[in-house]
PDB file of C-alpha atoms in Angstrom:
ATOM      1  CA  MET A   1     268.669  43.198 219.989  1.00 93.00           C
ATOM      2  CA  LYS A   2     269.606  45.750 222.636  1.00 95.00           C
ATOM      3  CA  VAL A   3     271.056  44.775 226.021  1.00 97.00           C
ATOM      4  CA  ILE A   4     270.687  46.915 229.149  1.00 96.00           C
ATOM      5  CA  PHE A   5     272.481  45.892 232.344  1.00 97.00           C
ATOM      6  CA  LEU A   6     270.112  46.790 235.168  1.00 97.00           C
ATOM      7  CA  GLY A   7     272.137  45.098 237.894  1.00 94.00           C
ATOM      8  CA  THR A   8     275.634  43.611 237.890  1.00 92.00           C
ATOM      9  CA  GLY A   9     276.365  43.278 241.601  1.00 90.00           C
ATOM     10  CA  GLY A  10     276.901  40.212 243.730  1.00 86.00           C
ATOM     11  CA  ALA A  11     274.912  38.804 246.620  1.00 86.00           C
ATOM     12  CA  VAL A  12     275.404  42.045 248.582  1.00 89.00           C
ATOM     13  CA  PRO A  13     274.378  45.176 246.648  1.00 85.00           C
ATOM     14  CA  THR A  14     276.485  48.328 246.702  1.00 88.00           C
ATOM     15  CA  LEU A  15     275.679  51.979 246.113  1.00 87.00           C
ATOM     16  CA  GLU A  16     276.947  51.582 242.551  1.00 89.00           C
ATOM     17  CA  ARG A  17     275.677  48.100 241.657  1.00 91.00           C
ATOM     18  CA  SER A  18     272.268  46.486 242.060  1.00 93.00           C
ATOM     19  CA  HIS A  19     271.471  42.786 242.244  1.00 95.00           C
ATOM     20  CA  PRO A  20     271.638  40.826 238.952  1.00 95.00           C
ATOM     21  CA  ALA A  21     269.159  41.746 236.218  1.00 97.00           C
ATOM     22  CA  ILE A  22     269.613  42.146 232.473  1.00 98.00           C
ATOM     23  CA  ALA A  23     267.027  43.513 230.047  1.00 98.00           C
ATOM     24  CA  VAL A  24     267.162  42.246 226.463  1.00 98.00           C
ATOM     25  CA  PHE A  25     265.099  44.434 224.146  1.00 96.00           C
ATOM     26  CA  PHE A  26     263.660  43.343 220.816  1.00 92.00           C
ATOM     27  CA  ASP A  27     261.298  45.141 218.470  1.00 87.00           C
ATOM     28  CA  GLY A  28     258.341  46.109 220.662  1.00 90.00           C
ATOM     29  CA  GLU A  29     259.154  44.028 223.750  1.00 96.00           C
ATOM     30  CA  TYR A  30     261.842  43.104 226.231  1.00 98.00           C
ATOM     31  CA  ILE A  31     262.668  40.200 228.513  1.00 98.00           C
ATOM     32  CA  LEU A  32     264.569  39.981 231.794  1.00 98.00           C
ATOM     33  CA  LEU A  33     267.386  37.616 232.652  1.00 98.00           C
ATOM     34  CA  ASP A  34     267.151  37.358 236.444  1.00 98.00           C
ATOM     35  CA  ALA A  35     265.370  39.875 238.651  1.00 97.00           C
ATOM     36  CA  GLY A  36     267.222  40.578 241.864  1.00 96.00           C
ATOM     37  CA  GLU A  37     266.035  42.960 244.559  1.00 94.00           C
ATOM     38  CA  GLY A  38     265.518  46.479 243.203  1.00 94.00           C
ATOM     39  CA  THR A  39     264.980  45.426 239.592  1.00 97.00           C
ATOM     40  CA  GLN A  40     261.767  47.432 239.200  1.00 97.00           C
ATOM     41  CA  LYS A  41     263.515  50.632 240.282  1.00 96.00           C
ATOM     42  CA  GLN A  42     266.306  50.009 237.794  1.00 96.00           C
ATOM     43  CA  ILE A  43     263.696  49.491 235.066  1.00 97.00           C
ATOM     44  CA  MET A  44     262.249  52.892 235.928  1.00 96.00           C
ATOM     45  CA  ARG A  45     265.683  54.516 235.858  1.00 94.00           C
ATOM     46  CA  SER A  46     266.504  52.940 232.505  1.00 94.00           C
ATOM     47  CA  GLY A  47     263.403  54.386 230.861  1.00 94.00           C
ATOM     48  CA  LEU A  48     262.228  50.956 229.676  1.00 93.00           C
ATOM     49  CA  GLY A  49     258.944  51.133 231.546  1.00 94.00           C
ATOM     50  CA  PHE A  50     256.884  48.045 232.332  1.00 96.00           C
ATOM     51  CA  ALA A  51     254.408  47.852 229.452  1.00 95.00           C
ATOM     52  CA  LYS A  52     256.771  46.069 227.051  1.00 97.00           C
ATOM     53  CA  LEU A  53     258.026  43.475 229.553  1.00 98.00           C
ATOM     54  CA  THR A  54     256.790  40.063 228.410  1.00 98.00           C
ATOM     55  CA  ARG A  55     258.949  37.371 230.018  1.00 98.00           C
ATOM     56  CA  VAL A  56     261.388  36.805 232.872  1.00 99.00           C
ATOM     57  CA  PHE A  57     263.993  34.036 232.922  1.00 98.00           C
ATOM     58  CA  ILE A  58     265.447  33.109 236.317  1.00 98.00           C
ATOM     59  CA  SER A  59     268.818  31.348 236.365  1.00 96.00           C
ATOM     60  CA  HIS A  60     268.552  29.890 239.873  1.00 95.00           C
ATOM     61  CA  LEU A  61     266.756  30.315 243.158  1.00 95.00           C
ATOM     62  CA  HIS A  62     269.268  32.261 245.207  1.00 94.00           C
ATOM     63  CA  GLY A  63     267.592  35.369 246.569  1.00 92.00           C
ATOM     64  CA  ASP A  64     269.822  37.894 244.822  1.00 94.00           C
ATOM     65  CA  HIS A  65     268.587  36.544 241.480  1.00 95.00           C
ATOM     66  CA  PHE A  66     264.817  36.452 241.956  1.00 96.00           C
ATOM     67  CA  LEU A  67     263.634  38.441 244.999  1.00 95.00           C
ATOM     68  CA  GLY A  68     262.802  41.432 242.809  1.00 96.00           C
ATOM     69  CA  LEU A  69     259.962  39.497 241.190  1.00 96.00           C
ATOM     70  CA  PHE A  70     257.283  39.805 243.854  1.00 95.00           C
ATOM     71  CA  PRO A  71     257.465  43.587 244.404  1.00 94.00           C
ATOM     72  CA  MET A  72     257.512  44.062 240.630  1.00 96.00           C
ATOM     73  CA  ILE A  73     254.378  41.909 240.257  1.00 95.00           C
ATOM     74  CA  GLN A  74     252.702  44.012 242.943  1.00 94.00           C
ATOM     75  CA  THR A  75     253.646  47.224 241.126  1.00 95.00           C
ATOM     76  CA  LEU A  76     252.389  45.885 237.789  1.00 96.00           C
ATOM     77  CA  SER A  77     249.095  45.008 239.441  1.00 94.00           C
ATOM     78  CA  LEU A  78     248.790  48.501 240.946  1.00 94.00           C
ATOM     79  CA  LEU A  79     249.447  49.902 237.472  1.00 95.00           C
ATOM     80  CA  ARG A  80     246.486  47.792 236.256  1.00 95.00           C
ATOM     81  CA  ARG A  81     248.450  45.622 233.902  1.00 95.00           C
ATOM     82  CA  LYS A  82     246.260  43.221 231.912  1.00 95.00           C
ATOM     83  CA  LYS A  83     248.810  41.412 229.764  1.00 96.00           C
ATOM     84  CA  ARG A  84     250.127  38.051 230.949  1.00 97.00           C
ATOM     85  CA  LEU A  85     253.639  37.885 232.396  1.00 97.00           C
ATOM     86  CA  GLU A  86     255.547  34.657 231.790  1.00 98.00           C
ATOM     87  CA  ILE A  87     258.282  33.484 234.155  1.00 98.00           C
ATOM     88  CA  TYR A  88     260.694  30.641 233.358  1.00 98.00           C
ATOM     89  CA  SER A  89     262.556  29.252 236.343  1.00 97.00           C
ATOM     90  CA  PRO A  90     264.006  26.175 238.034  1.00 96.00           C
ATOM     91  CA  VAL A  91     261.514  24.131 240.046  1.00 96.00           C
ATOM     92  CA  GLY A  92     260.389  25.780 243.284  1.00 95.00           C
ATOM     93  CA  LEU A  93     259.627  29.358 242.285  1.00 96.00           C
ATOM     94  CA  LYS A  94     255.912  28.782 241.738  1.00 94.00           C
ATOM     95  CA  ASP A  95     255.346  27.808 245.376  1.00 95.00           C
ATOM     96  CA  VAL A  96     257.455  30.704 246.684  1.00 94.00           C
ATOM     97  CA  LEU A  97     255.560  33.275 244.621  1.00 92.00           C
ATOM     98  CA  GLN A  98     252.178  31.838 245.550  1.00 92.00           C
ATOM     99  CA  GLU A  99     253.073  31.920 249.253  1.00 93.00           C
ATOM    100  CA  LEU A 100     254.092  35.582 249.003  1.00 91.00           C
ATOM    101  CA  ILE A 101     250.925  36.445 247.083  1.00 89.00           C
ATOM    102  CA  ASP A 102     248.782  34.695 249.697  1.00 90.00           C
ATOM    103  CA  LYS A 103     250.530  36.206 252.730  1.00 89.00           C
ATOM    104  CA  ALA A 104     250.475  39.712 251.259  1.00 88.00           C
ATOM    105  CA  TYR A 105     246.780  39.456 250.317  1.00 83.00           C
ATOM    106  CA  LEU A 106     247.702  40.335 246.754  1.00 86.00           C
ATOM    107  CA  GLU A 107     245.511  39.163 243.904  1.00 87.00           C
ATOM    108  CA  PRO A 108     247.299  40.198 240.686  1.00 90.00           C
ATOM    109  CA  ARG A 109     245.062  41.864 238.099  1.00 90.00           C
ATOM    110  CA  PHE A 110     246.871  39.934 235.370  1.00 94.00           C
ATOM    111  CA  GLU A 111     247.952  36.349 234.793  1.00 94.00           C
ATOM    112  CA  VAL A 112     251.357  35.364 236.145  1.00 95.00           C
ATOM    113  CA  LYS A 113     252.311  32.137 234.377  1.00 96.00           C
ATOM    114  CA  VAL A 114     255.287  30.286 235.854  1.00 97.00           C
ATOM    115  CA  PHE A 115     257.000  27.600 233.773  1.00 98.00           C
ATOM    116  CA  GLU A 116     259.260  25.471 235.956  1.00 97.00           C
ATOM    117  CA  ILE A 117     262.233  23.930 234.171  1.00 95.00           C
ATOM    118  CA  ASP A 118     264.075  20.801 235.290  1.00 92.00           C
ATOM    119  CA  ASN A 119     265.879  19.867 232.056  1.00 94.00           C
ATOM    120  CA  ASP A 120     267.756  21.706 229.331  1.00 94.00           C
ATOM    121  CA  SER A 121     264.957  23.411 227.400  1.00 96.00           C
ATOM    122  CA  SER A 122     264.493  25.598 224.317  1.00 96.00           C
ATOM    123  CA  PHE A 123     261.706  28.056 223.562  1.00 97.00           C
ATOM    124  CA  ASP A 124     260.935  29.717 220.220  1.00 96.00           C
ATOM    125  CA  PHE A 125     259.121  33.048 220.495  1.00 96.00           C
ATOM    126  CA  GLY A 126     259.348  34.049 216.847  1.00 93.00           C
ATOM    127  CA  LYS A 127     261.507  37.153 217.195  1.00 93.00           C
ATOM    128  CA  TYR A 128     263.969  35.245 219.338  1.00 96.00           C
ATOM    129  CA  GLU A 129     264.767  31.851 220.822  1.00 97.00           C
ATOM    130  CA  VAL A 130     265.793  31.135 224.410  1.00 98.00           C
ATOM    131  CA  LYS A 131     267.677  28.067 225.577  1.00 98.00           C
ATOM    132  CA  MET A 132     268.138  27.258 229.268  1.00 97.00           C
ATOM    133  CA  PHE A 133     270.973  24.829 229.966  1.00 95.00           C
ATOM    134  CA  HIS A 134     272.453  23.422 233.157  1.00 92.00           C
ATOM    135  CA  VAL A 135     275.614  24.965 234.596  1.00 93.00           C
ATOM    136  CA  LEU A 136     277.519  24.188 237.802  1.00 87.00           C
ATOM    137  CA  HIS A 137     276.833  26.246 240.932  1.00 88.00           C
ATOM    138  CA  GLY A 138     277.322  24.050 243.970  1.00 82.00           C
ATOM    139  CA  ASP A 139     274.249  22.024 244.889  1.00 88.00           C
ATOM    140  CA  THR A 140     271.825  24.628 243.523  1.00 91.00           C
ATOM    141  CA  GLU A 141     270.139  23.821 240.219  1.00 92.00           C
ATOM    142  CA  THR A 142     271.313  26.605 237.941  1.00 94.00           C
ATOM    143  CA  PHE A 143     270.715  27.390 234.287  1.00 96.00           C
ATOM    144  CA  GLY A 144     272.711  29.415 231.842  1.00 95.00           C
ATOM    145  CA  ILE A 145     270.505  31.338 229.421  1.00 97.00           C
ATOM    146  CA  ARG A 146     271.162  31.634 225.680  1.00 97.00           C
ATOM    147  CA  VAL A 147     269.182  34.229 223.743  1.00 98.00           C
ATOM    148  CA  LYS A 148     269.315  34.080 219.935  1.00 97.00           C
ATOM    149  CA  GLU A 149     267.724  36.783 217.820  1.00 95.00           C
ATOM    150  CA  ALA A 150     265.881  35.478 214.756  1.00 93.00           C
ATOM    151  CA  ASP A 151     267.761  35.751 211.479  1.00 91.00           C
ATOM    152  CA  LYS A 152     266.789  38.706 209.327  1.00 86.00           C
ATOM    153  CA  PRO A 153     266.147  38.670 205.568  1.00 84.00           C
ATOM    154  CA  GLY A 154     269.080  39.498 203.332  1.00 89.00           C
ATOM    155  CA  LYS A 155     269.414  42.857 201.647  1.00 91.00           C
ATOM    156  CA  PHE A 156     267.216  43.597 198.650  1.00 93.00           C
ATOM    157  CA  ASP A 157     269.248  43.958 195.442  1.00 93.00           C
ATOM    158  CA  VAL A 158     267.671  46.968 193.744  1.00 94.00           C
ATOM    159  CA  LYS A 159     269.949  46.731 190.709  1.00 94.00           C
ATOM    160  CA  LYS A 160     269.033  43.099 190.099  1.00 94.00           C
ATOM    161  CA  ALA A 161     265.325  43.855 190.564  1.00 94.00           C
ATOM    162  CA  ASN A 162     265.561  46.602 187.950  1.00 94.00           C
ATOM    163  CA  GLU A 163     267.301  44.242 185.535  1.00 93.00           C
ATOM    164  CA  LEU A 164     264.524  41.671 185.990  1.00 94.00           C
ATOM    165  CA  GLY A 165     261.802  44.267 185.501  1.00 94.00           C
ATOM    166  CA  VAL A 166     260.282  43.961 188.967  1.00 95.00           C
ATOM    167  CA  PRO A 167     257.798  46.816 189.594  1.00 94.00           C
ATOM    168  CA  ILE A 168     258.223  48.757 192.837  1.00 94.00           C
ATOM    169  CA  THR A 169     254.717  47.713 193.888  1.00 94.00           C
ATOM    170  CA  LEU A 170     255.699  44.013 193.901  1.00 94.00           C
ATOM    171  CA  ARG A 171     259.071  44.259 195.621  1.00 94.00           C
ATOM    172  CA  GLY A 172     257.584  44.039 199.089  1.00 93.00           C
ATOM    173  CA  LEU A 173     256.256  40.558 198.287  1.00 94.00           C
ATOM    174  CA  LEU A 174     259.713  39.344 197.323  1.00 93.00           C
ATOM    175  CA  GLN A 175     261.110  40.757 200.564  1.00 91.00           C
ATOM    176  CA  LYS A 176     258.513  38.674 202.418  1.00 88.00           C
ATOM    177  CA  GLY A 177     259.618  35.524 200.580  1.00 88.00           C
ATOM    178  CA  ILE A 178     256.767  35.418 198.069  1.00 94.00           C
ATOM    179  CA  PRO A 179     257.508  34.761 194.339  1.00 95.00           C
ATOM    180  CA  ILE A 180     255.978  37.199 191.843  1.00 95.00           C
ATOM    181  CA  LYS A 181     255.380  37.541 188.132  1.00 94.00           C
ATOM    182  CA  THR A 182     256.455  40.698 186.345  1.00 94.00           C
ATOM    183  CA  PRO A 183     254.084  42.463 183.899  1.00 93.00           C
ATOM    184  CA  SER A 184     255.940  40.662 181.091  1.00 93.00           C
ATOM    185  CA  GLY A 185     255.074  37.295 182.660  1.00 93.00           C
ATOM    186  CA  ARG A 186     258.528  36.539 184.048  1.00 94.00           C
ATOM    187  CA  LEU A 187     258.618  34.518 187.271  1.00 96.00           C
ATOM    188  CA  VAL A 188     260.927  36.053 189.866  1.00 96.00           C
ATOM    189  CA  LEU A 189     261.835  34.152 193.016  1.00 95.00           C
ATOM    190  CA  PRO A 190     262.860  35.840 196.283  1.00 93.00           C
ATOM    191  CA  GLN A 191     266.372  34.397 196.045  1.00 92.00           C
ATOM    192  CA  ASP A 192     266.783  36.105 192.676  1.00 94.00           C
ATOM    193  CA  VAL A 193     266.841  39.532 194.320  1.00 94.00           C
ATOM    194  CA  MET A 194     267.585  38.891 197.996  1.00 93.00           C
ATOM    195  CA  GLY A 195     271.018  38.494 199.538  1.00 91.00           C
ATOM    196  CA  PRO A 196     271.831  35.779 202.114  1.00 90.00           C
ATOM    197  CA  PRO A 197     270.022  35.997 205.473  1.00 88.00           C
ATOM    198  CA  ARG A 198     271.664  38.173 208.115  1.00 88.00           C
ATOM    199  CA  ARG A 199     272.313  36.133 211.220  1.00 91.00           C
ATOM    200  CA  GLY A 200     270.648  37.335 214.396  1.00 93.00           C
ATOM    201  CA  LYS A 201     272.678  38.427 217.398  1.00 95.00           C
ATOM    202  CA  LEU A 202     273.487  35.943 220.145  1.00 96.00           C
ATOM    203  CA  LEU A 203     273.745  36.515 223.897  1.00 97.00           C
ATOM    204  CA  VAL A 204     274.773  33.929 226.498  1.00 96.00           C
ATOM    205  CA  TYR A 205     274.327  34.613 230.218  1.00 95.00           C
ATOM    206  CA  SER A 206     276.114  32.121 232.451  1.00 89.00           C
ATOM    207  CA  ALA A 207     274.712  33.388 235.766  1.00 82.00           C
ATOM    208  CA  ASP A 208     276.655  32.207 238.848  1.00 84.00           C
ATOM    209  CA  THR A 209     278.798  29.313 237.730  1.00 82.00           C
ATOM    210  CA  ARG A 210     282.259  27.880 237.816  1.00 74.00           C
ATOM    211  CA  PRO A 211     283.944  26.776 234.577  1.00 74.00           C
ATOM    212  CA  CYS A 212     282.078  23.882 232.991  1.00 71.00           C
ATOM    213  CA  LYS A 213     281.490  22.385 229.548  1.00 67.00           C
TER     214      LYS A 213
END
């Protein structure tokens, strides 16, 4: 997991700080936590590019947290994106986006799939899990966002594998969790040569909120 802060400003941007947006990069893809005004320009400046963006998670529907979505969708369409973009948000964003698309005569070249959330929700994407949970921000429905990287396999114990007579050609199977038999007929289980799983990194984004449990 790699975290890039694209915007850390408040409701009014400054010359040094853009509206809220955080990119969380995994192997081969990245997601956004919020997408305030100017997010697409910050993506360009960061060198991330748009091709590996797969999902956007919006904490709440105050403009400084989501108004960068529409211009970014327009840019992605102009760049002839084909891959679906998923957006997870509190209820209400779908209608806002559709109204903007209609009024601007924009027909995206790719699917924009909006999932509206009204309860604490968890999503498993394989490489990572995302949990959206309610936090307190006045009368505005607001979600904190928890991103958990998937656990990684433990380290391969080369010394132990040698002692058990595991050929190099079969070690990859053990690393994938598949038992093998050595040329001598000995059954070797993955746990015989693999260390304990390495816990994935964890990121929690509280968005705009006052202290709460």
